[in-house]
């Protein structure tokens, strides 16, 4: 899947570490490790991320 933005390695509210893939204005995937790359990537390691607020 192609993403415009990937937020990498953020901590979800439940404690899991995950990548969030976004295409356009829609969150398309929340997975432990998304394959590939995107034109824009944000390193969120050590930060709390919550998909509704991305």
C-alpha angles and dihedrals in degrees: 000000000000119000132191091205135017122193104204130209101351123158113245121215090259091057098255119133110230148159120236118211118204128190116186105323096330131095103230102175143014110188140150091250123003113207122230129017142273133217088253124035127177121203104221097170110146093017131105113240128184118192095222089059099042 
